[in-house]
Amino acid sequence: MKNYLFLTACIPFMVFHTHAIGSLTKEQLDAQKMALSEAVVSTPYSAIVKHTDVEVLPVPDDETSSKHVYHADVIETIRGKKRNNIRYVMYVHHDEEAIVDDTPVIITLCEDHEAHYWPGSGSEFEANSTLTEVAKASAANIAKDQVQFSHCP
């Protein structure tokens, strides 16, 4: 992956997993459903995961970026190759904090030669029953031979 994804530019849009479902308005929940459905259709891999670890590595020849390598147990694969655990890369601004929250979440990821990487904001969602149903329904309606994914440069 040659493009660096800087989350600092995306922070205002990363609200999808921060609210308990009971505290959302109908409009907010509908927005999350739409964003999740689009994310599942626009990436080759989606799953419910529980993060277990993160490594923070420097990016060679780039003092402004860091490489976060997340590790997670896969609770349920929604789209893509089934696996028990996953590792994926996220490029961030060098002072971004690496947080490991072990609350199950739905993630959508891009692939590059069997390696997974974070496509950017709107790629992590609360793994509640409503959003899990939306993700599964979206995945069920996708052509199995899809090869182009709009969230994956």
Coordinates of C-alpha atoms in Angstrom, one line a residue:
M1 CA 0.0 0.0 0.0
K2 CA 1.6 3.2 -1.2
N3 CA -0.9 5.7 0.1
Y4 CA -0.8 6.8 3.7
L5 CA -4.1 7.2 5.4
F6 CA -4.0 9.9 8.0
L7 CA -6.6 9.6 10.6
T8 CA -6.1 13.1 12.0
A9 CA -7.8 14.4 8.9
C10 CA -10.7 12.0 9.4
I11 CA -11.3 12.4 13.2
P12 CA -14.6 14.3 12.8
F13 CA -16.0 11.5 10.8
M14 CA -15.0 8.7 13.1
V15 CA -18.1 8.8 15.3
F16 CA -19.6 5.6 14.1
H17 CA -18.6 3.4 17.0
T18 CA -18.5 5.9 19.9
H19 CA -22.2 6.0 20.9
A20 CA -24.2 3.3 22.6
I21 CA -27.1 2.3 20.4
G22 CA -29.7 3.3 23.0
S23 CA -28.4 6.9 22.9
L24 CA -28.6 7.4 19.2
T25 CA -31.4 9.2 17.5
K26 CA -33.2 7.4 14.6
E27 CA -31.3 9.7 12.1
Q28 CA -28.0 8.8 13.7
L29 CA -28.7 5.1 13.6
D30 CA -29.9 5.3 10.0
A31 CA -26.7 7.1 9.1
Q32 CA -24.6 4.4 10.7
K33 CA -26.6 1.7 8.9
M34 CA -26.0 3.4 5.5
A35 CA -22.3 3.9 6.2
L36 CA -21.8 0.3 7.4
S37 CA -23.7 -1.1 4.3
E38 CA -21.5 1.0 2.0
A39 CA -18.3 0.0 3.9
V40 CA -19.2 -3.7 3.6
V41 CA -19.9 -3.4 -0.2
S42 CA -16.8 -1.3 -0.8
T43 CA -14.2 -3.5 0.9
P44 CA -13.3 -7.2 0.5
Y45 CA -13.2 -8.1 4.2
S46 CA -15.6 -7.5 7.0
A47 CA -15.8 -9.2 10.4
I48 CA -16.7 -8.9 14.0
V49 CA -13.4 -8.8 16.0
K50 CA -12.0 -8.3 19.4
H51 CA -8.7 -6.4 19.3
T52 CA -5.9 -8.0 21.3
D53 CA -2.7 -6.0 20.6
V54 CA -1.2 -3.2 18.6
E55 CA 2.4 -2.6 17.6
V56 CA 3.6 0.9 16.8
L57 CA 6.4 1.1 14.2
P58 CA 8.2 3.9 12.5
V59 CA 7.7 4.5 8.8
P60 CA 11.1 4.6 7.1
D61 CA 11.9 8.0 5.6
D62 CA 8.8 9.6 7.0
E63 CA 9.1 11.3 10.4
T64 CA 5.5 12.5 10.3
S65 CA 3.9 9.0 10.2
S66 CA 3.7 5.8 12.3
K67 CA 2.6 2.4 11.3
H68 CA 0.1 0.7 13.7
V69 CA -0.2 -3.0 13.3
Y70 CA -3.4 -4.3 15.0
H71 CA -4.0 -7.9 16.0
A72 CA -7.5 -9.2 16.7
D73 CA -9.4 -12.4 17.3
V74 CA -12.1 -12.9 14.7
I75 CA -15.5 -13.6 16.4
E76 CA -17.4 -13.9 13.1
T77 CA -16.4 -13.3 9.5
I78 CA -19.1 -11.4 7.6
R79 CA -17.3 -11.1 4.2
G80 CA -14.1 -12.6 2.9
K81 CA -11.9 -15.5 3.9
K82 CA -12.8 -17.0 7.2
R83 CA -10.0 -16.9 9.8
N84 CA -9.5 -17.2 13.6
N85 CA -7.4 -14.0 13.9
I86 CA -6.3 -11.1 11.8
R87 CA -3.5 -8.6 11.5
Y88 CA -3.9 -5.3 9.7
V89 CA -2.0 -2.1 9.2
M90 CA -3.0 1.5 9.8
Y91 CA -0.8 4.4 8.8
V92 CA -1.4 7.5 11.1
H93 CA 0.2 10.7 12.0
H94 CA 3.2 10.0 14.2
D95 CA 1.6 11.3 17.4
E96 CA -1.6 9.3 17.1
E97 CA -2.3 7.2 20.1
A98 CA -2.5 3.4 19.6
I99 CA -5.6 2.2 21.5
V100 CA -6.5 -1.4 22.1
D101 CA -10.1 -1.6 23.1
D102 CA -11.3 -5.2 23.6
T103 CA -14.9 -4.4 23.0
P104 CA -16.1 -6.4 19.9
V105 CA -16.5 -4.2 16.8
I106 CA -17.3 -4.7 13.2
I107 CA -14.4 -3.7 10.9
T108 CA -14.1 -3.5 7.2
L109 CA -10.6 -3.9 5.6
C110 CA -8.8 -3.7 2.3
E111 CA -6.4 -6.4 1.1
D112 CA -3.1 -6.1 -0.7
H113 CA -1.6 -9.5 -1.6
E114 CA -3.2 -11.3 1.4
A115 CA -2.2 -8.4 3.8
H116 CA -5.0 -6.3 5.3
Y117 CA -5.0 -2.6 5.8
W118 CA -7.3 0.0 7.2
P119 CA -9.2 1.9 4.5
G120 CA -9.9 5.0 6.6
S121 CA -12.7 6.6 8.6
G122 CA -16.0 4.9 8.7
S123 CA -14.4 1.4 8.9
E124 CA -15.2 0.5 12.5
F125 CA -18.7 0.1 13.9
E126 CA -20.3 -1.0 17.1
A127 CA -21.0 -4.7 17.0
N128 CA -24.6 -4.5 18.2
S129 CA -27.4 -6.7 16.9
T130 CA -28.9 -4.1 14.6
L131 CA -25.6 -3.2 12.9
T132 CA -24.5 -6.9 12.7
E133 CA -27.8 -7.7 10.8
V134 CA -27.1 -4.8 8.4
A135 CA -23.6 -5.9 7.7
K136 CA -24.7 -9.5 7.1
A137 CA -27.6 -8.4 4.8
S138 CA -25.2 -6.2 2.8
A139 CA -22.7 -9.0 2.4
A140 CA -25.3 -11.4 1.3
N141 CA -26.3 -9.2 -1.6
I142 CA -22.8 -8.8 -3.1
A143 CA -21.6 -10.6 -6.2
K144 CA -19.0 -13.2 -5.1
D145 CA -16.7 -12.3 -8.0
Q146 CA -16.4 -8.6 -7.1
V147 CA -12.9 -7.4 -7.8
Q148 CA -13.1 -3.6 -7.5
F149 CA -13.6 -1.9 -4.1
S150 CA -14.2 1.8 -3.9
H151 CA -12.7 2.2 -0.4
C152 CA -9.5 0.4 -1.3
P153 CA -7.0 2.5 -3.4

